[in-house]
Amino acid sequence: MGELMRKLALLVALTLLSACTTIDDLAPVSGPSATGTSHSPRFQDRDPHEWTGRAPWHYAVHGTDVSKYQTSIDWQRVKASGISFAFIKATEGGDRVDDYFHEHWRGARGAGIPRAAYHFYYFCRPAAEQARWFIENVPNDRSALPPVLDMEWNPLSPTCKLRPPPETVRSEMSTFLSIIESHYGKKPIIYTSIDFFDDNNLSTFRGYPYWLRSVAGHPGEKYGSHPFTFWQYTGTGIVPGIRGDADINVFNGSAATWDKWLRQNTR
């Protein structure tokens, strides 16, 4: 009889706990996915956007991007939280290497997280010079994801606030991307923001996979019909294993499509 009472008490406690817990209390949790999986992670966010329509957690595969601002990372915890890929800042301009690039590069691989290195473009150095700097500092690792060119305005730069005309921007992008693709043997990814995309008519710059930043609406609302492979949806996310605010991204496809994309781009 005592055993029965203990079981009944436990059942009541679990019921009450369940009633008091919401999906937003957990980081991350599994939930329904529009891409056909029931295990899409949903992360907490310090300053979340009120998503309507197609929300980020409707995507099956989530990742993060990091630089020196995240300092040291517990990559095993990051992977356990539901992160499936990482973009890691490597270089900037023609003379800067991110302080934590090598630590992040090794750590992500050690945790079994597919990762890519990215270059932050600097408008006061020639594209060819920047491409050579990237090649000098980023290993040609066939198991890595394709390299990334980060194209965005940098009005806070203390040394270069130059904004070349769109024709020059696109020409320099072509130069950098061609050199990088030739060296690494993989089609590079282009990261960009809404204002940079519009200012430089990147809707006409095709032939590369895009990683689009859009933290206040789905890319379909902000970039029109322009195709994208990755979507950065927040810069204030919470990822276990990363201190402070974290950028969180999704892959534009199902888990099965992600597996296929990985096979095609990591060998």
PDB file of C-alpha atoms in Angstrom:
ATOM      1  CA  MET A   1       0.000   0.000   0.000  1.00  0.00           C
ATOM      2  CA  GLY A   2       2.863   2.376   0.860  1.00  0.00           C
ATOM      3  CA  GLU A   3       4.512   1.576  -2.470  1.00  0.00           C
ATOM      4  CA  LEU A   4       1.271   2.417  -4.289  1.00  0.00           C
ATOM      5  CA  MET A   5       1.018   5.746  -2.490  1.00  0.00           C
ATOM      6  CA  ARG A   6       4.599   6.614  -3.413  1.00  0.00           C
ATOM      7  CA  LYS A   7       3.904   5.844  -7.074  1.00  0.00           C
ATOM      8  CA  LEU A   8       0.759   7.971  -6.997  1.00  0.00           C
ATOM      9  CA  ALA A   9       2.659  10.871  -5.415  1.00  0.00           C
ATOM     10  CA  LEU A  10       5.367  10.617  -8.076  1.00  0.00           C
ATOM     11  CA  LEU A  11       2.785  10.607 -10.855  1.00  0.00           C
ATOM     12  CA  VAL A  12       1.096  13.749  -9.447  1.00  0.00           C
ATOM     13  CA  ALA A  13       4.466  15.539  -9.167  1.00  0.00           C
ATOM     14  CA  LEU A  14       5.408  14.717 -12.760  1.00  0.00           C
ATOM     15  CA  THR A  15       2.024  15.908 -13.991  1.00  0.00           C
ATOM     16  CA  LEU A  16       2.404  19.248 -12.185  1.00  0.00           C
ATOM     17  CA  LEU A  17       5.941  19.701 -13.500  1.00  0.00           C
ATOM     18  CA  SER A  18       4.810  19.037 -17.048  1.00  0.00           C
ATOM     19  CA  ALA A  19       2.006  21.589 -16.738  1.00  0.00           C
ATOM     20  CA  CYS A  20       4.447  24.294 -15.611  1.00  0.00           C
ATOM     21  CA  THR A  21       7.024  23.785 -18.356  1.00  0.00           C
ATOM     22  CA  THR A  22       6.880  25.412 -21.788  1.00  0.00           C
ATOM     23  CA  ILE A  23       8.995  24.936 -24.896  1.00  0.00           C
ATOM     24  CA  ASP A  24      10.667  28.310 -24.247  1.00  0.00           C
ATOM     25  CA  ASP A  25      11.952  27.089 -20.870  1.00  0.00           C
ATOM     26  CA  LEU A  26      14.276  24.601 -22.544  1.00  0.00           C
ATOM     27  CA  ALA A  27      17.415  25.119 -24.617  1.00  0.00           C
ATOM     28  CA  PRO A  28      17.275  23.330 -26.912  1.00  0.00           C
ATOM     29  CA  VAL A  29      14.315  20.969 -27.220  1.00  0.00           C
ATOM     30  CA  SER A  30      12.932  18.722 -29.900  1.00  0.00           C
ATOM     31  CA  GLY A  31       9.841  19.806 -31.736  1.00  0.00           C
ATOM     32  CA  PRO A  32       7.921  19.327 -34.965  1.00  0.00           C
ATOM     33  CA  SER A  33       9.707  20.324 -38.153  1.00  0.00           C
ATOM     34  CA  ALA A  34       8.395  21.422 -41.524  1.00  0.00           C
ATOM     35  CA  THR A  35      11.333  19.600 -43.082  1.00  0.00           C
ATOM     36  CA  GLY A  36      10.038  16.208 -42.064  1.00  0.00           C
ATOM     37  CA  THR A  37      11.962  15.466 -38.863  1.00  0.00           C
ATOM     38  CA  SER A  38      10.705  15.410 -35.273  1.00  0.00           C
ATOM     39  CA  HIS A  39      14.075  16.387 -33.797  1.00  0.00           C
ATOM     40  CA  SER A  40      14.613  20.010 -34.823  1.00  0.00           C
ATOM     41  CA  PRO A  41      16.427  21.898 -32.033  1.00  0.00           C
ATOM     42  CA  ARG A  42      14.945  25.089 -30.657  1.00  0.00           C
ATOM     43  CA  PHE A  43      17.335  27.341 -28.784  1.00  0.00           C
ATOM     44  CA  GLN A  44      16.679  30.072 -26.265  1.00  0.00           C
ATOM     45  CA  ASP A  45      17.330  33.663 -27.322  1.00  0.00           C
ATOM     46  CA  ARG A  46      18.192  36.649 -25.131  1.00  0.00           C
ATOM     47  CA  ASP A  47      16.346  39.030 -27.473  1.00  0.00           C
ATOM     48  CA  PRO A  48      14.104  36.871 -29.661  1.00  0.00           C
ATOM     49  CA  HIS A  49      12.270  38.059 -32.746  1.00  0.00           C
ATOM     50  CA  GLU A  50       8.544  37.336 -32.785  1.00  0.00           C
ATOM     51  CA  TRP A  51       8.549  34.957 -35.732  1.00  0.00           C
ATOM     52  CA  THR A  52       5.483  34.545 -37.879  1.00  0.00           C
ATOM     53  CA  GLY A  53       5.159  32.156 -40.765  1.00  0.00           C
ATOM     54  CA  ARG A  54       8.245  30.027 -41.294  1.00  0.00           C
ATOM     55  CA  ALA A  55      10.221  30.174 -38.053  1.00  0.00           C
ATOM     56  CA  PRO A  56      13.818  28.952 -37.605  1.00  0.00           C
ATOM     57  CA  TRP A  57      12.792  25.893 -35.617  1.00  0.00           C
ATOM     58  CA  HIS A  58      10.909  24.639 -38.666  1.00  0.00           C
ATOM     59  CA  TYR A  59      14.347  23.662 -39.997  1.00  0.00           C
ATOM     60  CA  ALA A  60      15.961  20.384 -39.021  1.00  0.00           C
ATOM     61  CA  VAL A  61      19.645  21.342 -38.997  1.00  0.00           C
ATOM     62  CA  HIS A  62      21.085  24.164 -36.875  1.00  0.00           C
ATOM     63  CA  GLY A  63      24.603  25.552 -36.568  1.00  0.00           C
ATOM     64  CA  THR A  64      26.589  28.442 -35.146  1.00  0.00           C
ATOM     65  CA  ASP A  65      29.347  30.837 -36.204  1.00  0.00           C
ATOM     66  CA  VAL A  66      32.104  32.010 -33.897  1.00  0.00           C
ATOM     67  CA  SER A  67      35.130  34.281 -33.629  1.00  0.00           C
ATOM     68  CA  LYS A  68      37.415  35.577 -30.894  1.00  0.00           C
ATOM     69  CA  TYR A  69      34.429  37.234 -29.216  1.00  0.00           C
ATOM     70  CA  GLN A  70      33.155  33.835 -28.070  1.00  0.00           C
ATOM     71  CA  THR A  71      36.603  33.070 -26.537  1.00  0.00           C
ATOM     72  CA  SER A  72      37.112  29.434 -25.506  1.00  0.00           C
ATOM     73  CA  ILE A  73      34.227  27.084 -26.280  1.00  0.00           C
ATOM     74  CA  ASP A  74      33.134  23.740 -24.870  1.00  0.00           C
ATOM     75  CA  TRP A  75      32.589  22.111 -28.244  1.00  0.00           C
ATOM     76  CA  GLN A  76      31.338  18.826 -26.788  1.00  0.00           C
ATOM     77  CA  ARG A  77      28.500  20.700 -25.035  1.00  0.00           C
ATOM     78  CA  VAL A  78      27.833  22.655 -28.215  1.00  0.00           C
ATOM     79  CA  LYS A  79      27.419  19.440 -30.179  1.00  0.00           C
ATOM     80  CA  ALA A  80      25.255  17.852 -27.490  1.00  0.00           C
ATOM     81  CA  SER A  81      22.948  20.894 -27.587  1.00  0.00           C
ATOM     82  CA  GLY A  82      21.977  20.182 -31.184  1.00  0.00           C
ATOM     83  CA  ILE A  83      24.523  22.194 -33.167  1.00  0.00           C
ATOM     84  CA  SER A  84      25.390  20.385 -36.420  1.00  0.00           C
ATOM     85  CA  PHE A  85      27.904  22.738 -38.056  1.00  0.00           C
ATOM     86  CA  ALA A  86      30.109  25.748 -37.284  1.00  0.00           C
ATOM     87  CA  PHE A  87      31.468  28.651 -39.292  1.00  0.00           C
ATOM     88  CA  ILE A  88      34.740  29.863 -37.725  1.00  0.00           C
ATOM     89  CA  LYS A  89      36.368  33.221 -38.396  1.00  0.00           C
ATOM     90  CA  ALA A  90      39.878  32.728 -39.712  1.00  0.00           C
ATOM     91  CA  THR A  91      41.166  35.913 -41.320  1.00  0.00           C
ATOM     92  CA  GLU A  92      40.396  39.540 -42.039  1.00  0.00           C
ATOM     93  CA  GLY A  93      41.954  41.712 -44.710  1.00  0.00           C
ATOM     94  CA  GLY A  94      45.525  40.822 -45.575  1.00  0.00           C
ATOM     95  CA  ASP A  95      47.249  40.776 -42.207  1.00  0.00           C
ATOM     96  CA  ARG A  96      44.884  39.650 -39.448  1.00  0.00           C
ATOM     97  CA  VAL A  97      44.206  36.154 -38.106  1.00  0.00           C
ATOM     98  CA  ASP A  98      41.434  35.710 -35.554  1.00  0.00           C
ATOM     99  CA  ASP A  99      42.925  35.172 -32.097  1.00  0.00           C
ATOM    100  CA  TYR A 100      40.887  32.013 -31.479  1.00  0.00           C
ATOM    101  CA  PHE A 101      40.827  30.547 -34.996  1.00  0.00           C
ATOM    102  CA  HIS A 102      43.225  27.670 -34.396  1.00  0.00           C
ATOM    103  CA  GLU A 103      41.666  26.776 -31.036  1.00  0.00           C
ATOM    104  CA  HIS A 104      38.149  26.798 -32.495  1.00  0.00           C
ATOM    105  CA  TRP A 105      39.266  24.938 -35.619  1.00  0.00           C
ATOM    106  CA  ARG A 106      40.785  22.106 -33.576  1.00  0.00           C
ATOM    107  CA  GLY A 107      38.021  22.063 -30.985  1.00  0.00           C
ATOM    108  CA  ALA A 108      35.151  21.775 -33.445  1.00  0.00           C
ATOM    109  CA  ARG A 109      36.872  18.962 -35.303  1.00  0.00           C
ATOM    110  CA  GLY A 110      37.652  17.175 -32.049  1.00  0.00           C
ATOM    111  CA  ALA A 111      33.952  17.252 -31.165  1.00  0.00           C
ATOM    112  CA  GLY A 112      32.989  15.917 -34.596  1.00  0.00           C
ATOM    113  CA  ILE A 113      31.285  19.135 -35.713  1.00  0.00           C
ATOM    114  CA  PRO A 114      31.651  19.892 -39.441  1.00  0.00           C
ATOM    115  CA  ARG A 115      33.241  23.343 -39.734  1.00  0.00           C
ATOM    116  CA  ALA A 116      34.175  25.966 -42.289  1.00  0.00           C
ATOM    117  CA  ALA A 117      36.638  28.850 -42.079  1.00  0.00           C
ATOM    118  CA  TYR A 118      35.511  32.322 -43.103  1.00  0.00           C
ATOM    119  CA  HIS A 119      37.273  35.478 -44.259  1.00  0.00           C
ATOM    120  CA  PHE A 120      36.012  38.952 -43.336  1.00  0.00           C
ATOM    121  CA  TYR A 121      36.555  41.170 -46.374  1.00  0.00           C
ATOM    122  CA  TYR A 122      38.449  44.472 -45.990  1.00  0.00           C
ATOM    123  CA  PHE A 123      37.741  47.081 -48.649  1.00  0.00           C
ATOM    124  CA  CYS A 124      41.149  48.772 -48.487  1.00  0.00           C
ATOM    125  CA  ARG A 125      43.181  45.783 -49.742  1.00  0.00           C
ATOM    126  CA  PRO A 126      43.081  44.019 -53.135  1.00  0.00           C
ATOM    127  CA  ALA A 127      41.031  40.839 -53.293  1.00  0.00           C
ATOM    128  CA  ALA A 128      43.944  38.743 -54.571  1.00  0.00           C
ATOM    129  CA  GLU A 129      46.086  39.782 -51.617  1.00  0.00           C
ATOM    130  CA  GLN A 130      43.321  38.831 -49.184  1.00  0.00           C
ATOM    131  CA  ALA A 131      42.816  35.463 -50.856  1.00  0.00           C
ATOM    132  CA  ARG A 132      46.524  34.698 -50.523  1.00  0.00           C
ATOM    133  CA  TRP A 133      46.395  35.630 -46.830  1.00  0.00           C
ATOM    134  CA  PHE A 134      43.458  33.271 -46.266  1.00  0.00           C
ATOM    135  CA  ILE A 135      45.266  30.428 -48.050  1.00  0.00           C
ATOM    136  CA  GLU A 136      48.390  31.071 -45.993  1.00  0.00           C
ATOM    137  CA  ASN A 137      46.486  30.669 -42.723  1.00  0.00           C
ATOM    138  CA  VAL A 138      43.688  28.159 -43.350  1.00  0.00           C
ATOM    139  CA  PRO A 139      44.624  24.485 -43.816  1.00  0.00           C
ATOM    140  CA  ASN A 140      43.463  22.742 -46.979  1.00  0.00           C
ATOM    141  CA  ASP A 141      41.461  20.163 -45.041  1.00  0.00           C
ATOM    142  CA  ARG A 142      39.345  18.021 -47.360  1.00  0.00           C
ATOM    143  CA  SER A 143      37.057  17.094 -44.452  1.00  0.00           C
ATOM    144  CA  ALA A 144      36.167  20.750 -43.823  1.00  0.00           C
ATOM    145  CA  LEU A 145      33.128  22.523 -45.224  1.00  0.00           C
ATOM    146  CA  PRO A 146      33.709  24.921 -48.138  1.00  0.00           C
ATOM    147  CA  PRO A 147      35.417  28.216 -47.220  1.00  0.00           C
ATOM    148  CA  VAL A 148      33.292  31.319 -46.720  1.00  0.00           C
ATOM    149  CA  LEU A 149      33.647  34.916 -47.921  1.00  0.00           C
ATOM    150  CA  ASP A 150      31.998  37.346 -45.468  1.00  0.00           C
ATOM    151  CA  MET A 151      30.829  40.442 -47.379  1.00  0.00           C
ATOM    152  CA  GLU A 152      29.283  43.248 -45.340  1.00  0.00           C
ATOM    153  CA  TRP A 153      29.856  46.933 -44.718  1.00  0.00           C
ATOM    154  CA  ASN A 154      31.972  47.786 -41.693  1.00  0.00           C
ATOM    155  CA  PRO A 155      31.183  51.392 -40.697  1.00  0.00           C
ATOM    156  CA  LEU A 156      32.909  50.928 -37.333  1.00  0.00           C
ATOM    157  CA  SER A 157      36.281  50.044 -38.843  1.00  0.00           C
ATOM    158  CA  PRO A 158      38.981  52.362 -37.445  1.00  0.00           C
ATOM    159  CA  THR A 159      41.095  52.090 -40.616  1.00  0.00           C
ATOM    160  CA  CYS A 160      38.802  51.575 -43.614  1.00  0.00           C
ATOM    161  CA  LYS A 161      35.315  52.946 -44.221  1.00  0.00           C
ATOM    162  CA  LEU A 162      35.608  52.731 -47.991  1.00  0.00           C
ATOM    163  CA  ARG A 163      32.470  51.720 -49.914  1.00  0.00           C
ATOM    164  CA  PRO A 164      33.425  50.887 -53.504  1.00  0.00           C
ATOM    165  CA  PRO A 165      30.787  50.997 -56.259  1.00  0.00           C
ATOM    166  CA  PRO A 166      28.774  47.796 -56.854  1.00  0.00           C
ATOM    167  CA  GLU A 167      30.677  46.900 -60.023  1.00  0.00           C
ATOM    168  CA  THR A 168      33.984  47.010 -58.149  1.00  0.00           C
ATOM    169  CA  VAL A 169      32.591  45.008 -55.230  1.00  0.00           C
ATOM    170  CA  ARG A 170      31.324  42.234 -57.501  1.00  0.00           C
ATOM    171  CA  SER A 171      34.570  42.174 -59.480  1.00  0.00           C
ATOM    172  CA  GLU A 172      36.667  41.870 -56.323  1.00  0.00           C
ATOM    173  CA  MET A 173      34.375  39.152 -55.015  1.00  0.00           C
ATOM    174  CA  SER A 174      34.881  37.193 -58.224  1.00  0.00           C
ATOM    175  CA  THR A 175      38.653  37.480 -57.893  1.00  0.00           C
ATOM    176  CA  PHE A 176      38.704  36.292 -54.283  1.00  0.00           C
ATOM    177  CA  LEU A 177      36.250  33.450 -54.854  1.00  0.00           C
ATOM    178  CA  SER A 178      38.043  32.164 -57.953  1.00  0.00           C
ATOM    179  CA  ILE A 179      41.418  32.002 -56.196  1.00  0.00           C
ATOM    180  CA  ILE A 180      39.948  30.290 -53.142  1.00  0.00           C
ATOM    181  CA  GLU A 181      37.982  27.762 -55.176  1.00  0.00           C
ATOM    182  CA  SER A 182      41.051  26.886 -57.224  1.00  0.00           C
ATOM    183  CA  HIS A 183      43.118  26.251 -54.084  1.00  0.00           C
ATOM    184  CA  TYR A 184      40.598  24.348 -51.945  1.00  0.00           C
ATOM    185  CA  GLY A 185      38.753  22.594 -54.743  1.00  0.00           C
ATOM    186  CA  LYS A 186      35.338  23.554 -53.365  1.00  0.00           C
ATOM    187  CA  LYS A 187      32.769  26.154 -54.363  1.00  0.00           C
ATOM    188  CA  PRO A 188      33.000  28.857 -51.652  1.00  0.00           C
ATOM    189  CA  ILE A 189      29.992  30.147 -49.721  1.00  0.00           C
ATOM    190  CA  ILE A 190      29.043  33.849 -49.657  1.00  0.00           C
ATOM    191  CA  TYR A 191      27.823  35.366 -46.383  1.00  0.00           C
ATOM    192  CA  THR A 192      26.081  38.728 -46.579  1.00  0.00           C
ATOM    193  CA  SER A 193      23.543  41.056 -44.979  1.00  0.00           C
ATOM    194  CA  ILE A 194      20.396  42.639 -46.395  1.00  0.00           C
ATOM    195  CA  ASP A 195      21.848  46.128 -46.892  1.00  0.00           C
ATOM    196  CA  PHE A 196      25.029  44.864 -48.536  1.00  0.00           C
ATOM    197  CA  PHE A 197      23.044  42.511 -50.774  1.00  0.00           C
ATOM    198  CA  ASP A 198      20.801  45.356 -51.948  1.00  0.00           C
ATOM    199  CA  ASP A 199      23.523  48.002 -52.230  1.00  0.00           C
ATOM    200  CA  ASN A 200      25.646  45.802 -54.502  1.00  0.00           C
ATOM    201  CA  ASN A 201      22.931  44.128 -56.579  1.00  0.00           C
ATOM    202  CA  LEU A 202      23.992  40.683 -55.443  1.00  0.00           C
ATOM    203  CA  SER A 203      20.749  39.273 -56.783  1.00  0.00           C
ATOM    204  CA  THR A 204      22.671  39.266 -60.086  1.00  0.00           C
ATOM    205  CA  PHE A 205      25.721  37.538 -58.575  1.00  0.00           C
ATOM    206  CA  ARG A 206      24.887  33.867 -58.994  1.00  0.00           C
ATOM    207  CA  GLY A 207      26.762  30.591 -59.094  1.00  0.00           C
ATOM    208  CA  TYR A 208      27.647  30.342 -55.390  1.00  0.00           C
ATOM    209  CA  PRO A 209      25.803  29.071 -52.320  1.00  0.00           C
ATOM    210  CA  TYR A 210      24.612  31.910 -50.080  1.00  0.00           C
ATOM    211  CA  TRP A 211      24.508  32.213 -46.298  1.00  0.00           C
ATOM    212  CA  LEU A 212      22.070  35.063 -45.603  1.00  0.00           C
ATOM    213  CA  ARG A 213      21.706  37.129 -42.449  1.00  0.00           C
ATOM    214  CA  SER A 214      18.091  37.952 -41.611  1.00  0.00           C
ATOM    215  CA  VAL A 215      17.257  38.366 -37.924  1.00  0.00           C
ATOM    216  CA  ALA A 216      13.861  40.057 -38.299  1.00  0.00           C
ATOM    217  CA  GLY A 217      12.154  37.980 -40.948  1.00  0.00           C
ATOM    218  CA  HIS A 218      12.548  34.931 -43.134  1.00  0.00           C
ATOM    219  CA  PRO A 219      15.035  35.368 -46.027  1.00  0.00           C
ATOM    220  CA  GLY A 220      12.133  34.944 -48.420  1.00  0.00           C
ATOM    221  CA  GLU A 221      10.710  38.189 -47.037  1.00  0.00           C
ATOM    222  CA  LYS A 222      14.005  40.119 -47.063  1.00  0.00           C
ATOM    223  CA  TYR A 223      15.868  38.777 -50.125  1.00  0.00           C
ATOM    224  CA  GLY A 224      12.973  37.918 -52.384  1.00  0.00           C
ATOM    225  CA  SER A 225      13.374  34.694 -54.315  1.00  0.00           C
ATOM    226  CA  HIS A 226      17.178  34.640 -54.072  1.00  0.00           C
ATOM    227  CA  PRO A 227      18.264  31.079 -53.188  1.00  0.00           C
ATOM    228  CA  PHE A 228      20.096  30.409 -49.953  1.00  0.00           C
ATOM    229  CA  THR A 229      21.819  27.423 -48.388  1.00  0.00           C
ATOM    230  CA  PHE A 230      22.221  28.800 -44.859  1.00  0.00           C
ATOM    231  CA  TRP A 231      20.258  31.379 -42.857  1.00  0.00           C
ATOM    232  CA  GLN A 232      21.640  33.274 -39.848  1.00  0.00           C
ATOM    233  CA  TYR A 233      18.524  34.077 -37.834  1.00  0.00           C
ATOM    234  CA  THR A 234      19.860  35.514 -34.572  1.00  0.00           C
ATOM    235  CA  GLY A 235      22.913  37.094 -33.012  1.00  0.00           C
ATOM    236  CA  THR A 236      21.561  36.853 -29.474  1.00  0.00           C
ATOM    237  CA  GLY A 237      21.006  33.117 -29.184  1.00  0.00           C
ATOM    238  CA  ILE A 238      21.927  30.917 -26.243  1.00  0.00           C
ATOM    239  CA  VAL A 239      23.988  27.828 -27.068  1.00  0.00           C
ATOM    240  CA  PRO A 240      25.193  25.631 -24.199  1.00  0.00           C
ATOM    241  CA  GLY A 241      28.986  25.591 -24.279  1.00  0.00           C
ATOM    242  CA  ILE A 242      29.303  29.148 -25.655  1.00  0.00           C
ATOM    243  CA  ARG A 243      29.611  32.121 -23.300  1.00  0.00           C
ATOM    244  CA  GLY A 244      27.340  35.080 -23.952  1.00  0.00           C
ATOM    245  CA  ASP A 245      25.388  35.795 -27.106  1.00  0.00           C
ATOM    246  CA  ALA A 246      25.705  33.245 -29.912  1.00  0.00           C
ATOM    247  CA  ASP A 247      24.905  33.467 -33.607  1.00  0.00           C
ATOM    248  CA  ILE A 248      22.625  30.643 -34.705  1.00  0.00           C
ATOM    249  CA  ASN A 249      21.995  29.472 -38.251  1.00  0.00           C
ATOM    250  CA  VAL A 250      19.953  26.867 -40.066  1.00  0.00           C
ATOM    251  CA  PHE A 251      20.598  24.777 -43.152  1.00  0.00           C
ATOM    252  CA  ASN A 252      17.907  25.228 -45.795  1.00  0.00           C
ATOM    253  CA  GLY A 253      16.810  21.621 -46.137  1.00  0.00           C
ATOM    254  CA  SER A 254      15.889  18.420 -44.371  1.00  0.00           C
ATOM    255  CA  ALA A 255      18.224  16.260 -42.325  1.00  0.00           C
ATOM    256  CA  ALA A 256      18.524  13.892 -45.284  1.00  0.00           C
ATOM    257  CA  THR A 257      19.384  16.780 -47.607  1.00  0.00           C
ATOM    258  CA  TRP A 258      21.994  17.956 -45.112  1.00  0.00           C
ATOM    259  CA  ASP A 259      23.609  14.522 -45.047  1.00  0.00           C
ATOM    260  CA  LYS A 260      23.765  14.541 -48.832  1.00  0.00           C
ATOM    261  CA  TRP A 261      25.197  18.084 -48.903  1.00  0.00           C
ATOM    262  CA  LEU A 262      27.866  17.054 -46.374  1.00  0.00           C
ATOM    263  CA  ARG A 263      28.894  14.050 -48.456  1.00  0.00           C
ATOM    264  CA  GLN A 264      29.229  16.251 -51.530  1.00  0.00           C
ATOM    265  CA  ASN A 265      31.217  19.008 -49.819  1.00  0.00           C
ATOM    266  CA  THR A 266      33.502  17.356 -47.287  1.00  0.00           C
ATOM    267  CA  ARG A 267      35.704  15.120 -49.407  1.00  0.00           C
TER     268      ARG A 267
END
